[in-house]
CSV table of C-alpha atoms in Angstrom, one decimal:
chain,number,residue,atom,x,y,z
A,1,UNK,CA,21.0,-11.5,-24.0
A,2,UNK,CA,19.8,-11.9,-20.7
A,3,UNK,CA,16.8,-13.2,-18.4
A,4,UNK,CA,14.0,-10.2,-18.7
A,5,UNK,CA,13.2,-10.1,-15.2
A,6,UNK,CA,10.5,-7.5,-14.8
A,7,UNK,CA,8.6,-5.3,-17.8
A,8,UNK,CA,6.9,-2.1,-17.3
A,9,UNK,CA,5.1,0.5,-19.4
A,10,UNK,CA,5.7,3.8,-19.0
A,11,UNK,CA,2.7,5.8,-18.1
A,12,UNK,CA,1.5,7.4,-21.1
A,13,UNK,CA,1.9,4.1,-22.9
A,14,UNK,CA,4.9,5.4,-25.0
A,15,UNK,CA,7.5,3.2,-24.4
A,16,UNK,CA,8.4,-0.1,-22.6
A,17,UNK,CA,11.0,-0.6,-20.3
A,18,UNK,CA,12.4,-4.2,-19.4
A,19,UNK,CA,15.0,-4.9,-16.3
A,20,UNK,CA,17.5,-7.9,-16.6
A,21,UNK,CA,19.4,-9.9,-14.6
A,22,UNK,CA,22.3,-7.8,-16.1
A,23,UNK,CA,21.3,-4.7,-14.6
A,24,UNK,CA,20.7,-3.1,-17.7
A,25,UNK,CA,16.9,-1.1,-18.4
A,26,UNK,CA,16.6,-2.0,-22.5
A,27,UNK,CA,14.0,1.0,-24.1
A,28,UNK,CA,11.3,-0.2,-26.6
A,29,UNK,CA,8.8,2.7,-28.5
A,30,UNK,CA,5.7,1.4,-27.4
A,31,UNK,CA,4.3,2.4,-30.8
A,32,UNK,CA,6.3,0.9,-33.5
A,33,UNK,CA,7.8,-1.7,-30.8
A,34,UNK,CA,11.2,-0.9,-31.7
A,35,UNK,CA,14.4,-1.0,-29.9
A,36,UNK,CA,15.6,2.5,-28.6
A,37,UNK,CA,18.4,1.8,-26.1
A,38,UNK,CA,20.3,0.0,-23.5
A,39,UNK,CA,20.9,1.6,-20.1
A,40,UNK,CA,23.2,0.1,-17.4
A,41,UNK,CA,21.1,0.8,-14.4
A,42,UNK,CA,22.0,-1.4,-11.7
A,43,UNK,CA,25.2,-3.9,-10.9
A,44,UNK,CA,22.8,-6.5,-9.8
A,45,UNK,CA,19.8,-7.8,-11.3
A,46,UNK,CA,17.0,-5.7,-11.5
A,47,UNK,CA,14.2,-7.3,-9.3
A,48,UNK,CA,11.3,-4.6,-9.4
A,49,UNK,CA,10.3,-1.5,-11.1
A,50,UNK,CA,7.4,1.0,-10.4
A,51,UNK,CA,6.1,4.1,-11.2
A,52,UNK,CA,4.8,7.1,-9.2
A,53,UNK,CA,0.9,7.4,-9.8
A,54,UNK,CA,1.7,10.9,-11.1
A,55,UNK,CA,4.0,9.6,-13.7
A,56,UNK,CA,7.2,11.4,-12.6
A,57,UNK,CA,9.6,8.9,-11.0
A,58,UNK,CA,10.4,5.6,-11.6
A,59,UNK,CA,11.6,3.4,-8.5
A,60,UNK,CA,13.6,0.4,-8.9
A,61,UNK,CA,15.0,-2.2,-6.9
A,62,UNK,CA,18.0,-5.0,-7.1
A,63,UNK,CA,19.4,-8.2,-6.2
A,64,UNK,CA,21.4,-6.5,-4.0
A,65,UNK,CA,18.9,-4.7,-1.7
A,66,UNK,CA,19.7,-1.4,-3.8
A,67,UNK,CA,16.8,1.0,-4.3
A,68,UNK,CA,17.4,4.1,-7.2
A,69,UNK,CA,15.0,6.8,-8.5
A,70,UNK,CA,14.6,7.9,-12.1
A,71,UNK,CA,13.1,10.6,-13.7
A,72,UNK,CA,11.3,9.9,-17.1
A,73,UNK,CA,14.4,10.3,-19.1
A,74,UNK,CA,15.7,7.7,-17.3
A,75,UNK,CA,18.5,9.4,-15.0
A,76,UNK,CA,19.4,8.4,-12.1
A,77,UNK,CA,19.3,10.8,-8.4
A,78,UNK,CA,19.2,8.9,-6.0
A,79,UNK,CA,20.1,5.1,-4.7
A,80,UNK,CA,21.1,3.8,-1.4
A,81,UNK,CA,21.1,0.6,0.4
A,82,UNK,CA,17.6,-0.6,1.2
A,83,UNK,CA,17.7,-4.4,2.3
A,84,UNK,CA,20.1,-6.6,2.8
A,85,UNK,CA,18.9,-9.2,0.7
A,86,UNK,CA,17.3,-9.3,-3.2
A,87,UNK,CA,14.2,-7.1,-3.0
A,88,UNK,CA,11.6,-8.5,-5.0
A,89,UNK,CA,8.7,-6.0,-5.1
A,90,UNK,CA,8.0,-2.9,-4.8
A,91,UNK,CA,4.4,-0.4,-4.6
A,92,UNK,CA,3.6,3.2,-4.4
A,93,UNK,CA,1.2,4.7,-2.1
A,94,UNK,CA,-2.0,6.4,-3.8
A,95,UNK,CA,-0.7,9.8,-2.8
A,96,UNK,CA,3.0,8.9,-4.0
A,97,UNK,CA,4.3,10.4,-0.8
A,98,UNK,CA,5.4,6.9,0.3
A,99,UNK,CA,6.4,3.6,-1.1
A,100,UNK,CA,6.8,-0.4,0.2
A,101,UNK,CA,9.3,-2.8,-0.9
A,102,UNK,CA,9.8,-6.5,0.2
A,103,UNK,CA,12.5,-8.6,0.1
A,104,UNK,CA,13.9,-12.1,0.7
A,105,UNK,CA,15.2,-10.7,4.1
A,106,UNK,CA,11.5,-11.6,5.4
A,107,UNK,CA,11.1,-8.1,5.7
A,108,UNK,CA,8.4,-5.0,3.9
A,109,UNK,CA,9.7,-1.7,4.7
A,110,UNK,CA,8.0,1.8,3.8
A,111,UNK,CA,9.8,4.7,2.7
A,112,UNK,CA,9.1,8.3,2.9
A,113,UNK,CA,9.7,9.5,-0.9
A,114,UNK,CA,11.2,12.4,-0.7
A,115,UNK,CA,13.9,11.7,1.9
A,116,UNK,CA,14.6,8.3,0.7
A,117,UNK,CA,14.4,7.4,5.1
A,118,UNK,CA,13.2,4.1,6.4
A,119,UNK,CA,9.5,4.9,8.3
A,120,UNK,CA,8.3,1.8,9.4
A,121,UNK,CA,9.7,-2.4,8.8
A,122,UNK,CA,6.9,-4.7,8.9
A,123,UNK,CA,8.0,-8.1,10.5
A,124,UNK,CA,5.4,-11.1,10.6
A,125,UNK,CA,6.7,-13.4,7.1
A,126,UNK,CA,9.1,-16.2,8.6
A,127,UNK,CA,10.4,-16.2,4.9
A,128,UNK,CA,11.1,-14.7,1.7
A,129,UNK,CA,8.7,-12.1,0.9
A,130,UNK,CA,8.0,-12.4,-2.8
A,131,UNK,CA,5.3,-9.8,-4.0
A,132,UNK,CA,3.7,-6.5,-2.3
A,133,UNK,CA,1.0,-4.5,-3.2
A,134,UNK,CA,-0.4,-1.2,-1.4
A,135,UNK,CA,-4.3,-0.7,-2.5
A,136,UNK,CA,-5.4,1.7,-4.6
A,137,UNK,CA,-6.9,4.2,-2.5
A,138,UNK,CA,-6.7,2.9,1.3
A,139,UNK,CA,-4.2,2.7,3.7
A,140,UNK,CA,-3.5,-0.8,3.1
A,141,UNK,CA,-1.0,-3.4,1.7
A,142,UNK,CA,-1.3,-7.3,0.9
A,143,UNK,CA,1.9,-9.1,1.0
A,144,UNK,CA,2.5,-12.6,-0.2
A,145,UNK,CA,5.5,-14.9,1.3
A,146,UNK,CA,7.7,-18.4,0.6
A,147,UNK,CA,5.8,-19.1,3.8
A,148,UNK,CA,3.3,-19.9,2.3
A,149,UNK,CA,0.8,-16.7,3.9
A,150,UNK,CA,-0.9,-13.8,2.3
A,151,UNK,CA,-0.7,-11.1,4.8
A,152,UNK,CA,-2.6,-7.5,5.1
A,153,UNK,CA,-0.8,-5.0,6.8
A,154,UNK,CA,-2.2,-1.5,8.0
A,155,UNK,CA,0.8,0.9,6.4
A,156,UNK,CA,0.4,3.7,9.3
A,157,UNK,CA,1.0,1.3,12.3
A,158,UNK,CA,3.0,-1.2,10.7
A,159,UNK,CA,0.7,-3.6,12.2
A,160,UNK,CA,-0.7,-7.3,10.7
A,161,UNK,CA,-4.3,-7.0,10.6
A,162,UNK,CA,-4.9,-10.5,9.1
A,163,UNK,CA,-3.4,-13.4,7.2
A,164,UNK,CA,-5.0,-15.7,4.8
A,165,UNK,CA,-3.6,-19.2,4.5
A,166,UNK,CA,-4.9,-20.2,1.1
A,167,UNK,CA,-1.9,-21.4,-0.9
A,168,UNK,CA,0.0,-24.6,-0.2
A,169,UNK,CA,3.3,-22.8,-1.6
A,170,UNK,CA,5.1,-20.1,-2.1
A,171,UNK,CA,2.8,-17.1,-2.9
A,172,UNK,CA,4.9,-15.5,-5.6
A,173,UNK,CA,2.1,-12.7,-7.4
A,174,UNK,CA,-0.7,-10.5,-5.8
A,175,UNK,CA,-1.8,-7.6,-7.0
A,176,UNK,CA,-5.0,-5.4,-6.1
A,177,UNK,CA,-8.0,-4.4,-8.4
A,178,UNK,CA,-8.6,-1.0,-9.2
A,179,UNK,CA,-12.3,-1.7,-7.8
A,180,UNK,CA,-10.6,-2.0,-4.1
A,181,UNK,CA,-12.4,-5.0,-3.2
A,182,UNK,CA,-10.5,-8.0,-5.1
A,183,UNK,CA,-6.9,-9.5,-4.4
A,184,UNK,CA,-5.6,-11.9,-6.7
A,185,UNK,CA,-2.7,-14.1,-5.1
A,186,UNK,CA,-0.6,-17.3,-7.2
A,187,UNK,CA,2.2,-19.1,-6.5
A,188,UNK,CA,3.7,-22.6,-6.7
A,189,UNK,CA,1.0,-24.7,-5.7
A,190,UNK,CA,-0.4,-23.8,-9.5
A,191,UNK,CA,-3.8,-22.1,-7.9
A,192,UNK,CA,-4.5,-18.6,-9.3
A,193,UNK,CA,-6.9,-17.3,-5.9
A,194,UNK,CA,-9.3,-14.5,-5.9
A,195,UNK,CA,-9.9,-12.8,-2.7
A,196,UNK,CA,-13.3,-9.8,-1.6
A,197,UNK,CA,-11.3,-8.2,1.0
A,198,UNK,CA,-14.9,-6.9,2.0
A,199,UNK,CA,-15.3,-10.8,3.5
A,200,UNK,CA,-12.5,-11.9,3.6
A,201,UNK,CA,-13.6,-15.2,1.7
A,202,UNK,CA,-12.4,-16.7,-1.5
A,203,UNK,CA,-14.4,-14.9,-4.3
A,204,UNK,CA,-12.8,-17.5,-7.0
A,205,UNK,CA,-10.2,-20.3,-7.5
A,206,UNK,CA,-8.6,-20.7,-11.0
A,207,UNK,CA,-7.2,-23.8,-11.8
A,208,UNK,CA,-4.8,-24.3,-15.3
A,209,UNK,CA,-1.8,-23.9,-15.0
A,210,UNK,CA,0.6,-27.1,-15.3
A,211,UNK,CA,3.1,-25.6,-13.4
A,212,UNK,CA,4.3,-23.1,-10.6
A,213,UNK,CA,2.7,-19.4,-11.5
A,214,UNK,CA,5.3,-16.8,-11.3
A,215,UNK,CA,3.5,-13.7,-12.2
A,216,UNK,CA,-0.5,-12.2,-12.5
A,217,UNK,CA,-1.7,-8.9,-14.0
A,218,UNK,CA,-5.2,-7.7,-13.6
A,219,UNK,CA,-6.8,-5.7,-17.1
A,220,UNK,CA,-6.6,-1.8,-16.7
A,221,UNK,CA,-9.7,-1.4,-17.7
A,222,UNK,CA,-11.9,-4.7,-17.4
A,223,UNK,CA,-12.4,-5.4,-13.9
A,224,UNK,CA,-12.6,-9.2,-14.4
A,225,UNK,CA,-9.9,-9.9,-16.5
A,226,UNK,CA,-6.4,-10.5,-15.7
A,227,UNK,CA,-3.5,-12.8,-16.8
A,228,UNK,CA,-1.2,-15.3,-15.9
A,229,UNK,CA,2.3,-16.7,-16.2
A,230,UNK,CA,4.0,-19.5,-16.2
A,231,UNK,CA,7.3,-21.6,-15.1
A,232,UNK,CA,6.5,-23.6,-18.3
A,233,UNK,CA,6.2,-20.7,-20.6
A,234,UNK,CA,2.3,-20.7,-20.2
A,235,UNK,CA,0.1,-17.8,-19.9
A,236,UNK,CA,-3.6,-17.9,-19.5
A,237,UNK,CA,-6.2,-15.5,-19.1
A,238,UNK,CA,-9.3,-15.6,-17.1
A,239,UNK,CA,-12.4,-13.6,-15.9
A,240,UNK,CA,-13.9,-13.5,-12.6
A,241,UNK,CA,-17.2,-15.7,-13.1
A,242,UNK,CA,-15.9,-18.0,-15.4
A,243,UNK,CA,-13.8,-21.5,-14.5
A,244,UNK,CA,-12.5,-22.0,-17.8
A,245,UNK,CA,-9.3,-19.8,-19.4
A,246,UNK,CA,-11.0,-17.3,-21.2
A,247,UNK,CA,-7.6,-17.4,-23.3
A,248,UNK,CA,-4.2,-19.7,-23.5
A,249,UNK,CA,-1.0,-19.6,-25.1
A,250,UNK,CA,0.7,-23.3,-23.7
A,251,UNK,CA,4.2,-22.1,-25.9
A,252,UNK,CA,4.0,-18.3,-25.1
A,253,UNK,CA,7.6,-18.5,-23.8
A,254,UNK,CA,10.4,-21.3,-23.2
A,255,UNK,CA,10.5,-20.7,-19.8
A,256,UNK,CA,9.4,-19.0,-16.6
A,257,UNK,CA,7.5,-15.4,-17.1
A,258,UNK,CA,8.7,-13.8,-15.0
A,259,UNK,CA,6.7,-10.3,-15.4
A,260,UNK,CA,3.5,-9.0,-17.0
A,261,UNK,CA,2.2,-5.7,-17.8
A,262,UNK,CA,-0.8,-4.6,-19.7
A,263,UNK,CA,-0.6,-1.4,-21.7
A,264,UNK,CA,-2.6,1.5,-20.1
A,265,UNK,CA,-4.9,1.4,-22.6
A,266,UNK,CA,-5.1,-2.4,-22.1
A,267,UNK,CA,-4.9,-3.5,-26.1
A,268,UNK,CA,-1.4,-5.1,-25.6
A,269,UNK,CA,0.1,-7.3,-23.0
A,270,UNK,CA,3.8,-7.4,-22.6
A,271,UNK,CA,5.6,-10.2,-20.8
A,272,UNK,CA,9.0,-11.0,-19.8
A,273,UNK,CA,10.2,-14.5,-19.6
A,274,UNK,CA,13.7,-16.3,-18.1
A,275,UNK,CA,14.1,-17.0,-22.0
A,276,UNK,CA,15.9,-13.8,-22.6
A,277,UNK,CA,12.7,-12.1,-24.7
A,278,UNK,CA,10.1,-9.8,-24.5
A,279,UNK,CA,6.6,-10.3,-26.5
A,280,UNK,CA,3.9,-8.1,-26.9
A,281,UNK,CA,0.7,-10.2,-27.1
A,282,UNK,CA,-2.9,-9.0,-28.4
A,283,UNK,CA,-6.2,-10.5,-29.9
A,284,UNK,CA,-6.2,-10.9,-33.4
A,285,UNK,CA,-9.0,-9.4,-36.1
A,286,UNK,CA,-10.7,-11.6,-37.8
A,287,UNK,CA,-8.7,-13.7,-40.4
A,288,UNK,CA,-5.4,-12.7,-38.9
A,289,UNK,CA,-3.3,-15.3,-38.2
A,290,UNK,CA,0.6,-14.2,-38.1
A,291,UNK,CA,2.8,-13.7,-35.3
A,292,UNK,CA,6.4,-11.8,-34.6
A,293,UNK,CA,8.6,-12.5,-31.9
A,294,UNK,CA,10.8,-9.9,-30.0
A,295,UNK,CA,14.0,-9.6,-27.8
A,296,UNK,CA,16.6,-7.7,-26.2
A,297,UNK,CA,18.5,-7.5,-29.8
A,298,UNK,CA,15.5,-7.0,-31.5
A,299,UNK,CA,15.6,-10.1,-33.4
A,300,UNK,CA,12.3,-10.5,-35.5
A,301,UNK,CA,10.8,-14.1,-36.5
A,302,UNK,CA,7.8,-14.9,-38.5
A,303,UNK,CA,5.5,-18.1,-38.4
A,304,UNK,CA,2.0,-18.9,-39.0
A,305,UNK,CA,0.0,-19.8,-36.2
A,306,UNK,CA,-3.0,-22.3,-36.7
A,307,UNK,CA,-6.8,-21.6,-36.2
A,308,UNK,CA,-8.4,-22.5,-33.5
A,309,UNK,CA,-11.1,-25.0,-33.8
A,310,UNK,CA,-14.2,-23.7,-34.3
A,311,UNK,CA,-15.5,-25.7,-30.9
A,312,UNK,CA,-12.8,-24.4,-28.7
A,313,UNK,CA,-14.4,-21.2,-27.2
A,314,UNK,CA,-11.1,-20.0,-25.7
A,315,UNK,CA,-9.7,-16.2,-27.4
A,316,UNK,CA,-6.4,-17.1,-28.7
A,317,UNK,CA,-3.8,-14.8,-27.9
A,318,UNK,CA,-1.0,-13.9,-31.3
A,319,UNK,CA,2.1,-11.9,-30.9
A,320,UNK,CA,1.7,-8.5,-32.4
A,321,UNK,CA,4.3,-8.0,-35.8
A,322,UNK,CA,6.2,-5.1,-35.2
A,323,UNK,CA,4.0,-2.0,-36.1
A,324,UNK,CA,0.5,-2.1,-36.1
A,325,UNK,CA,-1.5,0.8,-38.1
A,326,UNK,CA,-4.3,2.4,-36.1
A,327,UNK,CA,-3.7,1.2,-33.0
A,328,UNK,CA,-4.8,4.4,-31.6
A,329,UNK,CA,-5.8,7.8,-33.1
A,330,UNK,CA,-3.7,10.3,-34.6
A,331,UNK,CA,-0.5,7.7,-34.1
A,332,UNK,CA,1.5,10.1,-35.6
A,333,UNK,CA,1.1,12.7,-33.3
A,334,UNK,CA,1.5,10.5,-30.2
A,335,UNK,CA,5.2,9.3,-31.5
A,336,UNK,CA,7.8,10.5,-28.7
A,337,UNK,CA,10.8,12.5,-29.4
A,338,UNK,CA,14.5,10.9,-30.2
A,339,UNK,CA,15.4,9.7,-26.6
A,340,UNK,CA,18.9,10.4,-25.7
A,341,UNK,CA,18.9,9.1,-21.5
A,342,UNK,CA,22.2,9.9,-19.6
A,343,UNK,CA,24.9,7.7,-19.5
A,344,UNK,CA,22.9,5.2,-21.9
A,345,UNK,CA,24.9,2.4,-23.7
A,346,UNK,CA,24.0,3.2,-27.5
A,347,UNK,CA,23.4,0.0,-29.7
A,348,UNK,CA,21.9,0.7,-32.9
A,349,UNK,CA,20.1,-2.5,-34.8
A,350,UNK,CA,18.3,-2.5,-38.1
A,351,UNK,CA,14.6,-1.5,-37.5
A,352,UNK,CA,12.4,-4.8,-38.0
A,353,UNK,CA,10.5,-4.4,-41.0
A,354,UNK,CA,7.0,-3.2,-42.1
A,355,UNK,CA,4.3,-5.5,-42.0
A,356,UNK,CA,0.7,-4.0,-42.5
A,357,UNK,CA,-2.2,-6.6,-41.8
């Protein structure tokens, strides 16, 4: 049992795949929300996973500035030495031809893909650089820094075109909406920020969260929602529009989220937390009221979870029990083959049991 630093969904929305500060990948079927397997990917901690818009590779990134690419069956072909420091991000570009990572060597660098050769280094963070995104469909990335800055960077000429100094801390999640026009930036100064890149103004400031925000996901497929996490174990969701938390779960972990990631479909959010778990999170029906919680040994717990009062207007977020009938159509169909990856670690554990509700 380790710290689940980042969680990722495969494309297709078959499987889940969490890095830890082990270096080990651990495999969960994103249908029943079993355990699979344990791969030993890295010999540092794995810092950031992403995968090519075209669902082929996986790239990853380590504590020890180590960057490897993976096919879908999870092997491994190719790695090499990419920073000198932890990287802590990484993003594809919309055509998959390139990628950006950053790292706390103060430094974003872009790859070419297919060579796996260093094309440009951006230099302008005077510290860490904690998160980086490339947008979805222009030649642009937004970095955010423990310097406090939030910068936009033009990816062909490795050139700042502007900075935006609205956080008091450490900016340590951005990520770009899929409609192109809206950054959302959080960090340690407990401010979840919402940026049109069309004015460069604030569009939104969300305020909630107790303590430092370590990671932000937008929706897949609602353009105002996204989530939150927190160093307390909080996360909170909220829509463009609104000041309130459209949702909150104070207790959702007992300590720092590290990662979110919404399933492509967008009915399940995963999130991985310094407590050693992952948790798969959804809104209930209507009368349903239990919860199950998952980790890295697939341990399953069951408690009751109170109703909301009827004046609280807030959706309350439950844990999902491990399978979930209907979900999607023809589940059956969708269920993946036995997954036998390369060089995997094989642990076998008891499948958690059926619960129908």
């Amino acid at each position: 049992r380790y710290p689940v630093n980042v969680v990722k969904w495969t494309p297709e929305g078959r499987r889940l795949i969490t890095g830890s500060s082990s270096g080990e990948f651990t495999l969960w079927n994103g249908l029943t929300f079993n355990f699979e397997t344990i791969l030993q990917a890295h010999d540092s901690a794995v810092r950031a996973m992403n995968w090519s818009h075209n669902d082929n590779w996986m790239v990853t990134g380590d504590h020890s500035g180590v960057i490897k690419y993976w096919q879908s069956n999870m092997s491994n072909l190719k790695m090499f030495q990419g920073h000198k420091e932890a990287i802590r991000d990484l993003t594809f570009a919309p055509s998959d031809t390139r990628f950006a990572t950053c790292s706390d060597d103060s430094m974003i660098k872009i790859w070419d893909f297919n060579t796996g050769t260093e094309e440009k280094a951006l230099s302008g963070h005077g510290w860490d650089v904690k998160c980086v995104d490339w947008h979805p469909y222009k030649a642009l990335l937004a970095s955010g820094s423990k310097d406090n800055l939030i910068k936009l960077w033009d990816p062909k000429t490795a050139k700042n075109i502007t900075t935006l100094h609205g956080h008091k801390n450490t900016v340590l999640a951005l990520q770009w909406n899929q409609n192109g026009n809206w950054l959302v930036t959080a960090g340690r100064d407990q401010l979840v920020k919402v940026y049109d890149i069309r004015t460069m103004k604030e569009l939104q400031i969300f305020r909630g969260h107790k303590k430092e925000i370590c990671s932000a996901k937008w929706h897949p497929q609602h353009e105002r929602l996204l989530a939150t996490g927190g160093s307390d174990g909080s996360l909170m969701f909220w829509m463009v529009g609104q000041d309130q938390p459209a949702g909150e779960q104070e207790t959702a972990h007992e300590s720092n989220v590290w990662s979110l990631d919404w399933h492509p479909v967008g009915h399940i959010l995963v999130s991985g937390s310094n407590d050693h778990t992952t948790r798969f999170w959804t809104r209930p029906r209507p009368g349903e009221l239990s919860t199950g919680k998952f980790d890295s040994s697939q341990q399953f717990e069951e408690e009751q979870v109170p109703s909301k009062p009827e004046h609280d207007q807030r959706q309350q977020y439950t844990e999902l029990p491990p399978f979930r009938p209907n979900i999607m159509p023809s589940q059956n169909k969708l269920e993946p083959p036995p997954f036998r990856p390369a060089g995997a670690r094989r642990k076998y554990w008891p499948e958690a049991p059926v619960k129908n509700y």
